[in-house]
Short mmCIF file of N, CA and C in Angstrom, two decimals:
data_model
loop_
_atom_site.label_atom_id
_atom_site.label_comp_id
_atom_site.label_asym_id
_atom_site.label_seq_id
_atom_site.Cartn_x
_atom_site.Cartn_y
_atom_site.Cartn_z
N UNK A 1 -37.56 -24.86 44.48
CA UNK A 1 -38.03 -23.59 43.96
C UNK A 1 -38.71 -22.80 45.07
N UNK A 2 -39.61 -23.29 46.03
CA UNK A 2 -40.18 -22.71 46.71
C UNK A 2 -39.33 -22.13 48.13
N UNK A 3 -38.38 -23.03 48.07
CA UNK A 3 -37.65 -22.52 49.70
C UNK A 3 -36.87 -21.62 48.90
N UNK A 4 -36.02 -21.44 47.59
CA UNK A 4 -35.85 -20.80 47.12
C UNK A 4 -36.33 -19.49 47.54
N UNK A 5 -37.52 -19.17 46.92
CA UNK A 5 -38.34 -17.98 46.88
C UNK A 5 -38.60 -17.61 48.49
N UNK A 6 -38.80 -18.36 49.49
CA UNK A 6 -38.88 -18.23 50.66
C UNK A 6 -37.62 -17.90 51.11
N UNK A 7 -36.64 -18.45 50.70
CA UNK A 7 -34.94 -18.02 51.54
C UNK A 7 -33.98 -17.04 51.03
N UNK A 8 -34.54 -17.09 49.59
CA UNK A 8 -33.10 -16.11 49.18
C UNK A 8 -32.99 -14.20 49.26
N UNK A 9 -34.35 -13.76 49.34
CA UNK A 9 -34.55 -12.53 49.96
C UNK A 9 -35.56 -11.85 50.72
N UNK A 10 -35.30 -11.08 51.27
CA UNK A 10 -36.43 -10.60 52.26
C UNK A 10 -37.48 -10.27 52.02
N UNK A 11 -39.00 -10.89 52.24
CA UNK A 11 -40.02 -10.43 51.67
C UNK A 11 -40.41 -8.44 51.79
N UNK A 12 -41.36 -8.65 50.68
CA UNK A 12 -41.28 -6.86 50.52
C UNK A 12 -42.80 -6.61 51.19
N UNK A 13 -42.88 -5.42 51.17
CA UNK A 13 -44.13 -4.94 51.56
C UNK A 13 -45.52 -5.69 50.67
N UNK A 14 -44.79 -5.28 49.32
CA UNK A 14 -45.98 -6.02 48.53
C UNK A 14 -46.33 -7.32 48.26
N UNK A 15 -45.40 -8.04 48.97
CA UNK A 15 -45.84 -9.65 49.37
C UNK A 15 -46.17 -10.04 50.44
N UNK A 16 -46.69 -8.96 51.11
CA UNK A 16 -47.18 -9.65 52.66
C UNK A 16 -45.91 -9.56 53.62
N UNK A 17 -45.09 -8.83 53.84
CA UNK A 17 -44.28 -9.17 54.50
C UNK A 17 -43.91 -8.07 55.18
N UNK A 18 -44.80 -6.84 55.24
CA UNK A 18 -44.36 -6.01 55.87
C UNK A 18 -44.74 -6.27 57.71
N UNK A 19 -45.04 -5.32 58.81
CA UNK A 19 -45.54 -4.93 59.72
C UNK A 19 -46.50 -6.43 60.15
N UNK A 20 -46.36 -7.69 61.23
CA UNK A 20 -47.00 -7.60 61.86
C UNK A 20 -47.35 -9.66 60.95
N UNK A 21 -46.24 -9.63 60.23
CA UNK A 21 -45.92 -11.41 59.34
C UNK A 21 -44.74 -12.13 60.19
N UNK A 22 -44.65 -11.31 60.89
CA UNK A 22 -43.08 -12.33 61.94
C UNK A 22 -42.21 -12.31 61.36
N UNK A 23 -41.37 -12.46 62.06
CA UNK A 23 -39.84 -12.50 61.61
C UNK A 23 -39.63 -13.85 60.29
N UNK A 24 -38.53 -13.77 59.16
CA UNK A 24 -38.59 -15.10 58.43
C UNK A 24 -37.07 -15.07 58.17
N UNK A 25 -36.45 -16.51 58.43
CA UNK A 25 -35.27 -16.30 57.85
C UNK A 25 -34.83 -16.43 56.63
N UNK A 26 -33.57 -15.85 56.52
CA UNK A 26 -33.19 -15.51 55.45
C UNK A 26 -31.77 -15.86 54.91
N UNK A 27 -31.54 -16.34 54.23
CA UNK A 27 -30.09 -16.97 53.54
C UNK A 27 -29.55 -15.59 53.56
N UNK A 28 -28.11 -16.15 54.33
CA UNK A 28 -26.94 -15.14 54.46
C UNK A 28 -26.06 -15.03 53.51
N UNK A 29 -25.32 -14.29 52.70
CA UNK A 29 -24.34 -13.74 51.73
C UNK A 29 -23.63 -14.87 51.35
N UNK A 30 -22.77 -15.54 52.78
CA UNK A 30 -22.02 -16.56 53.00
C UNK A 30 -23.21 -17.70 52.16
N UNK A 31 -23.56 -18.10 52.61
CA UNK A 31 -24.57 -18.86 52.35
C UNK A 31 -25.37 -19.27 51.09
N UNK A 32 -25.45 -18.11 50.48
CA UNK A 32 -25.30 -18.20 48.73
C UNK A 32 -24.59 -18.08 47.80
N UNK A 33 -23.66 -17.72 48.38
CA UNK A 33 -22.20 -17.76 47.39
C UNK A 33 -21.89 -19.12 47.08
N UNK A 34 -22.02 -20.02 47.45
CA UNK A 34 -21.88 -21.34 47.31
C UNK A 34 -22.72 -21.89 46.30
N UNK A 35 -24.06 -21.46 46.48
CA UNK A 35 -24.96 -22.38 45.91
C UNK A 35 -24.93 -21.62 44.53
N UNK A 36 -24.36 -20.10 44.04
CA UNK A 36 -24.17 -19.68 42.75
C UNK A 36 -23.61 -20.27 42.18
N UNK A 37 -22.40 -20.06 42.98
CA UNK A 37 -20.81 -20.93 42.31
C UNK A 37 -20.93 -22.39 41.53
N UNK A 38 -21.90 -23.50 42.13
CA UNK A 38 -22.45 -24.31 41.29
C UNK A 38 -23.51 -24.80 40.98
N UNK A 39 -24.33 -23.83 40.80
CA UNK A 39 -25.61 -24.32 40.47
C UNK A 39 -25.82 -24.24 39.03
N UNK A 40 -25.18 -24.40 38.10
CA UNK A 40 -25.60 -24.89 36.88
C UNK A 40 -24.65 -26.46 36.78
N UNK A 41 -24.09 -26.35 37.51
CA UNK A 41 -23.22 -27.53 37.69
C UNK A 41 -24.50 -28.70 38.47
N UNK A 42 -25.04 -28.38 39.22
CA UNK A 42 -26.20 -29.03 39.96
C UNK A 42 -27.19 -29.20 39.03
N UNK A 43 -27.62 -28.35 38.49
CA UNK A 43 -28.74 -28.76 37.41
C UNK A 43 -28.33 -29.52 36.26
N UNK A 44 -27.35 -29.76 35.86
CA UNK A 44 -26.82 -30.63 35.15
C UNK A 44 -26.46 -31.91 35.69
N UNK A 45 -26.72 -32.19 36.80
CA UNK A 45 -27.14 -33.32 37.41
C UNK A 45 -28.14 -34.08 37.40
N UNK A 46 -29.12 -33.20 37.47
CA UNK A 46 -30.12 -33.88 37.89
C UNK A 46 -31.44 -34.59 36.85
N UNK A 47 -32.37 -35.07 37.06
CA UNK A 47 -32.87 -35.66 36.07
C UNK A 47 -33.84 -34.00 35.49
N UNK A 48 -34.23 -34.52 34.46
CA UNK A 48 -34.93 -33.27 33.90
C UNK A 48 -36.73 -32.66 34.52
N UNK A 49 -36.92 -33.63 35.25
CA UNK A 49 -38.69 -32.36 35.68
C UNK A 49 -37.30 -31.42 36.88
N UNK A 50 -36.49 -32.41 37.66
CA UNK A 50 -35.80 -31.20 38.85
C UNK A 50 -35.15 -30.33 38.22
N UNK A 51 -34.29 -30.57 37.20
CA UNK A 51 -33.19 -29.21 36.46
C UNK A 51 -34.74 -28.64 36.41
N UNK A 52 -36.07 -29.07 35.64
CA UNK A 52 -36.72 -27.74 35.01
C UNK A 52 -37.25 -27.12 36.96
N UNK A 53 -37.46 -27.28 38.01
CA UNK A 53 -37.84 -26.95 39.05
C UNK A 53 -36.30 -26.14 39.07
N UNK A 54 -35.38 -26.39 38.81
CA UNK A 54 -34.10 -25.84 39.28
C UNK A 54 -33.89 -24.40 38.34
N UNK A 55 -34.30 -24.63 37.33
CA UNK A 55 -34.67 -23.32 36.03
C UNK A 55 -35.21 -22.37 36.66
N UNK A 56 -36.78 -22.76 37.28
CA UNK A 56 -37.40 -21.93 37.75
C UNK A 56 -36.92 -21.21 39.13
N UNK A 57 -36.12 -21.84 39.98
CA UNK A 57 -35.56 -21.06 41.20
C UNK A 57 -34.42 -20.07 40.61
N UNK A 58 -33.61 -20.66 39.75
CA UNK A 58 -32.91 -19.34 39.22
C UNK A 58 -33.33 -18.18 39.03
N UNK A 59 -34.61 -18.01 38.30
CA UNK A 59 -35.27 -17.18 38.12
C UNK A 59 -35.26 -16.20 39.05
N UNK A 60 -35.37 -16.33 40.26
CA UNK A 60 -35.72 -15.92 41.59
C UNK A 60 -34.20 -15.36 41.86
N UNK A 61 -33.18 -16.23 41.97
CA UNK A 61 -31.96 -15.62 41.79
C UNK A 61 -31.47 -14.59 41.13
N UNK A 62 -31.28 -14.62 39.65
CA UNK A 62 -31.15 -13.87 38.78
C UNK A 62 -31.69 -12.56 39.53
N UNK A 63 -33.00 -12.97 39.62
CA UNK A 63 -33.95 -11.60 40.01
C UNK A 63 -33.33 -10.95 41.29
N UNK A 64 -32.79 -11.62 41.87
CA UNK A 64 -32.21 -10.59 43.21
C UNK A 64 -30.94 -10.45 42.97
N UNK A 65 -29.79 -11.57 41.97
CA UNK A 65 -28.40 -11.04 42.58
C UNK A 65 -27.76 -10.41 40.88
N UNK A 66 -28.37 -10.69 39.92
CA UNK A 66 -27.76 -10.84 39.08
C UNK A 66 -27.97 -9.11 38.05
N UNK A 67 -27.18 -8.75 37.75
CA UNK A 67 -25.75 -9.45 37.97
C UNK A 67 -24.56 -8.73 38.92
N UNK A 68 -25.17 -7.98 39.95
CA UNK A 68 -24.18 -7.50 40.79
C UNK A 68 -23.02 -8.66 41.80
N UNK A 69 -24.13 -9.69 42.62
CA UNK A 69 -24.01 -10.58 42.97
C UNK A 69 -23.55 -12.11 42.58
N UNK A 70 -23.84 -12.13 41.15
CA UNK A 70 -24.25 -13.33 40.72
C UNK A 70 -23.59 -13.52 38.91
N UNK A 71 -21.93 -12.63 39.03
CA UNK A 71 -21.29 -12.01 37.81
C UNK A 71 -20.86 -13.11 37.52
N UNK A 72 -21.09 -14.39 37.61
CA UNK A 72 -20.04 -15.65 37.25
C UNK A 72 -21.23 -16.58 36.62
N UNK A 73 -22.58 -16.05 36.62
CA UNK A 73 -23.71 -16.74 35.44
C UNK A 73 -23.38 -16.76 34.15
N UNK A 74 -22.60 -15.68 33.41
CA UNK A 74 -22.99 -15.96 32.29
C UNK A 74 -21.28 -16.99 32.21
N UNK A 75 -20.43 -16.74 32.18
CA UNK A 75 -19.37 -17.57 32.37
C UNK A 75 -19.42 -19.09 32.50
N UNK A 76 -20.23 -19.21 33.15
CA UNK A 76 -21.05 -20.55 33.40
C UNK A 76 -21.70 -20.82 32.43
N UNK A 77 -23.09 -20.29 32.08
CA UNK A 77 -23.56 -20.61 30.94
C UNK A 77 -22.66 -20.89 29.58
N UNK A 78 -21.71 -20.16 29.34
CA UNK A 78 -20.83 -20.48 28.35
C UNK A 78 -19.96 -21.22 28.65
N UNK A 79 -19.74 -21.70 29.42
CA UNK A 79 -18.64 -23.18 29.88
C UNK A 79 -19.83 -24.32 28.93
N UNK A 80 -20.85 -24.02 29.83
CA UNK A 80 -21.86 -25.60 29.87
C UNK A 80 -21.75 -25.65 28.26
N UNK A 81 -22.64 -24.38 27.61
CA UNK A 81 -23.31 -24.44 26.48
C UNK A 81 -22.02 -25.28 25.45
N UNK A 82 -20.46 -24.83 25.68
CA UNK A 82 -19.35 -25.43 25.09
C UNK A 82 -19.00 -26.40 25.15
N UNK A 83 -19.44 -27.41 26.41
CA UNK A 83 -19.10 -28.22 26.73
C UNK A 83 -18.83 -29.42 25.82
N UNK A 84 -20.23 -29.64 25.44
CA UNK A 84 -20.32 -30.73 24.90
C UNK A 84 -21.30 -32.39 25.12
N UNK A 85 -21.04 -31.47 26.41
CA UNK A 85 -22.26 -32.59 27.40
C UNK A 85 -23.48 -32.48 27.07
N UNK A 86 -24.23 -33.00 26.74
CA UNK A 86 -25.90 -32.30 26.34
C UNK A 86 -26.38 -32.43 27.83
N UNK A 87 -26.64 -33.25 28.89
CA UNK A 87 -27.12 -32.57 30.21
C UNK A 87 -26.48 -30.78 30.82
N UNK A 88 -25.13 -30.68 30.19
CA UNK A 88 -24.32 -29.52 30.92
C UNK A 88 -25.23 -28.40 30.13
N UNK A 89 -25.09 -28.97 28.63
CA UNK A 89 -25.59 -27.47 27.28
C UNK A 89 -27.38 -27.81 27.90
N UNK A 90 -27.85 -28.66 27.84
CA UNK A 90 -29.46 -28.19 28.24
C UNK A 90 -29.35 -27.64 29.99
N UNK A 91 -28.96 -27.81 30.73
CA UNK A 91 -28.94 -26.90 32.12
C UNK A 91 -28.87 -25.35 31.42
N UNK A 92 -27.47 -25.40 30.55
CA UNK A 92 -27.12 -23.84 30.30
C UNK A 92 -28.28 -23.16 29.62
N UNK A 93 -28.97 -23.51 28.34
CA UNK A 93 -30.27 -23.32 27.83
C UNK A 93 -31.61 -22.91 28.73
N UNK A 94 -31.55 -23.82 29.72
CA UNK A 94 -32.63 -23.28 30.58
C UNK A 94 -32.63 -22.49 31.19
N UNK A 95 -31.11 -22.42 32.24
CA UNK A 95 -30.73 -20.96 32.84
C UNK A 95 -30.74 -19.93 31.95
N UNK A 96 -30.25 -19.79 30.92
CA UNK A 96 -29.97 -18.74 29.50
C UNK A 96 -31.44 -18.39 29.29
N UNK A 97 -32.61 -19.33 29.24
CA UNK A 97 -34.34 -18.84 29.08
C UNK A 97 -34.97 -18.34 30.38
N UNK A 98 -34.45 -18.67 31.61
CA UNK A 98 -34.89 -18.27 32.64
C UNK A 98 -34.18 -17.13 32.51
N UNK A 99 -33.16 -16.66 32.59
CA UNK A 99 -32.63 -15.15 33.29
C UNK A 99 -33.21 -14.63 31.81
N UNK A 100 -33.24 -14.80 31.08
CA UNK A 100 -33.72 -13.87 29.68
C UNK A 100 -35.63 -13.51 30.42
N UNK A 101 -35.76 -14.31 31.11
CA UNK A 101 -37.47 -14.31 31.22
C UNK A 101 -37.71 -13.08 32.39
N UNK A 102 -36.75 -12.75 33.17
CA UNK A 102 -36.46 -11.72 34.15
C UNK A 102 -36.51 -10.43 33.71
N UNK A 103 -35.47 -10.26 32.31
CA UNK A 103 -35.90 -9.34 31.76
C UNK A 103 -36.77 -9.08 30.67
N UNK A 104 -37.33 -9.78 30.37
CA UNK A 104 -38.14 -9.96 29.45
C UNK A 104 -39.18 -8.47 29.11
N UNK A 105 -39.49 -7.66 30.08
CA UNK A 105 -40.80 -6.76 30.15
C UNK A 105 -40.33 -5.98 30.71
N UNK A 106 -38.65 -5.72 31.06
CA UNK A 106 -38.17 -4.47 31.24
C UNK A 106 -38.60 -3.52 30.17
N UNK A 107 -38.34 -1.97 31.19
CA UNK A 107 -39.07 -0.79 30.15
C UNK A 107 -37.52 -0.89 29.10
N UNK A 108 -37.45 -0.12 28.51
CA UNK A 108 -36.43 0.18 27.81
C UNK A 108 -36.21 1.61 27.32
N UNK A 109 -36.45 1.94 28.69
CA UNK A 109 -36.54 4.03 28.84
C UNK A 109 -35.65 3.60 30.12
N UNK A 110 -34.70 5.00 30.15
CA UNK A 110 -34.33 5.28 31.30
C UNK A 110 -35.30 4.80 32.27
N UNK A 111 -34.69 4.61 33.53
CA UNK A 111 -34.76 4.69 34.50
C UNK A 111 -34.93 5.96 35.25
N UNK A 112 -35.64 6.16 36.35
CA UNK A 112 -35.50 7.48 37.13
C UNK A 112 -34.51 8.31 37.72
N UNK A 113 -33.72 6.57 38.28
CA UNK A 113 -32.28 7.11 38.58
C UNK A 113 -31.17 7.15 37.42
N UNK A 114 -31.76 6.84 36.31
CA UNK A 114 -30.72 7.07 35.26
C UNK A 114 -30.10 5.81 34.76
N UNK A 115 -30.88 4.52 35.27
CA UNK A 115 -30.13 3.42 34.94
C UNK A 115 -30.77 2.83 33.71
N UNK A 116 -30.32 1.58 33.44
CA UNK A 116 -31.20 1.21 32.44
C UNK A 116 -31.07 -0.17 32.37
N UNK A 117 -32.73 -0.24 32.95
CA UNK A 117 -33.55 -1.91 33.64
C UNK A 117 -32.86 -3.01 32.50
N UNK A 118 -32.79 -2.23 31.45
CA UNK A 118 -32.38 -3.81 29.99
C UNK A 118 -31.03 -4.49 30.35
N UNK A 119 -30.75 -3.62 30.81
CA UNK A 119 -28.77 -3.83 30.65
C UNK A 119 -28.35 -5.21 30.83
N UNK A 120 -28.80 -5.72 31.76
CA UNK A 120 -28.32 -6.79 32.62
C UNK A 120 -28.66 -8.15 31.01
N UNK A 121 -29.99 -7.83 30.39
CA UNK A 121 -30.23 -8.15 29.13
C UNK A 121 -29.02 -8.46 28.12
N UNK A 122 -28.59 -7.06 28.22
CA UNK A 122 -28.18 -6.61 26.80
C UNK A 122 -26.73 -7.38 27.09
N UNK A 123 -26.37 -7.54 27.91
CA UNK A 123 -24.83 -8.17 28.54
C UNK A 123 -25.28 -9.85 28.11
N UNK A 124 -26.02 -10.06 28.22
CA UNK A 124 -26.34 -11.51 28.36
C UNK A 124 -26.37 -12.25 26.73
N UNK A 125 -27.31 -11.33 26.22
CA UNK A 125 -27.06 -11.39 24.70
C UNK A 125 -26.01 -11.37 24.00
N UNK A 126 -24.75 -9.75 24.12
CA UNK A 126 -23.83 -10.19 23.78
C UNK A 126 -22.85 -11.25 23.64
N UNK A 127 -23.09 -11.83 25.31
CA UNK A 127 -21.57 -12.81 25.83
C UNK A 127 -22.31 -13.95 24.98
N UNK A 128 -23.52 -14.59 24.54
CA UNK A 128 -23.99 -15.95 24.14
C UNK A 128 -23.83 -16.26 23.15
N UNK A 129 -25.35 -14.91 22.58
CA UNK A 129 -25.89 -15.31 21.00
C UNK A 129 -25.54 -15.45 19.64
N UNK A 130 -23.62 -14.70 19.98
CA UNK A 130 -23.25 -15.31 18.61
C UNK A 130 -22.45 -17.04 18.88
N UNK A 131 -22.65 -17.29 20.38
CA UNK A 131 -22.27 -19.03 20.30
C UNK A 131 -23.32 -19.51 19.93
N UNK A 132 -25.12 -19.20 20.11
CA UNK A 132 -25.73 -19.57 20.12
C UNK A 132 -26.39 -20.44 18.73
N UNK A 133 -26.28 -18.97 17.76
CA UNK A 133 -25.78 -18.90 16.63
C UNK A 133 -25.65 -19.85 15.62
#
């Protein structure tokens, strides 16, 4: 979770990271495309305190790629949740509560530029909650 939050995007001004924090590296494009592609597949591996540490780095994901970057989450989530596997359907559950927790306290007014912060929400809900159901 933490190299997570340390690698997957560039710190901002308002985390300390502007002018005068040194250079930090940073996971390249190449470089996370991989670890999208199966990381609910990975958390369904693993024993349950790491999937829940693995929940929480999504979070962090979601928050930077999803869903421009990161359009093959919910697809995933609905593989697992179908599966049948209860390690595959509880990975999918946790990812499904983590990216829901991202948007959670979006406004639900336009945007300035005209967008609208829920959306990424409102997509997520559709594709699930009547499997959920």
């Amino acid at each position: 979770k933490n190299m997570v939050r340390r690698l997957w995007s560039p710190p901002s001004r308002e985390s300390g990271g502007g002018a005068g924090s040194g250079a930090r590296v940073v996971l390249q494009e190449w470089e996370k495309e991989p670890v999208r592609q199966r990381y609910l597949d990975l958390m369904a591996l693993c024993e349950m305190r790491v999937r829940a540490q693995l929940a929480e780095a999504l979070k962090i994901i979601v928050l930077n790629d999803f869903p421009a970057k990161f359009p093959q989450l919910i697809p995933a989530v609905m593989q697992h949740l179908t599966s049948g596997n209860a390690a595959q359907i509880d990975s999918a559950l946790l990812a499904l509560r983590n990216a829901v927790k991202v948007y959670e306290y979006k406004s639900t007014e336009l945007a300035s530029d005209g967008s609208y912060p829920r959306a990424p929400l409102d997509a997520i809900v559709a594709a699930t909650f009547s499997t959920l159901l």
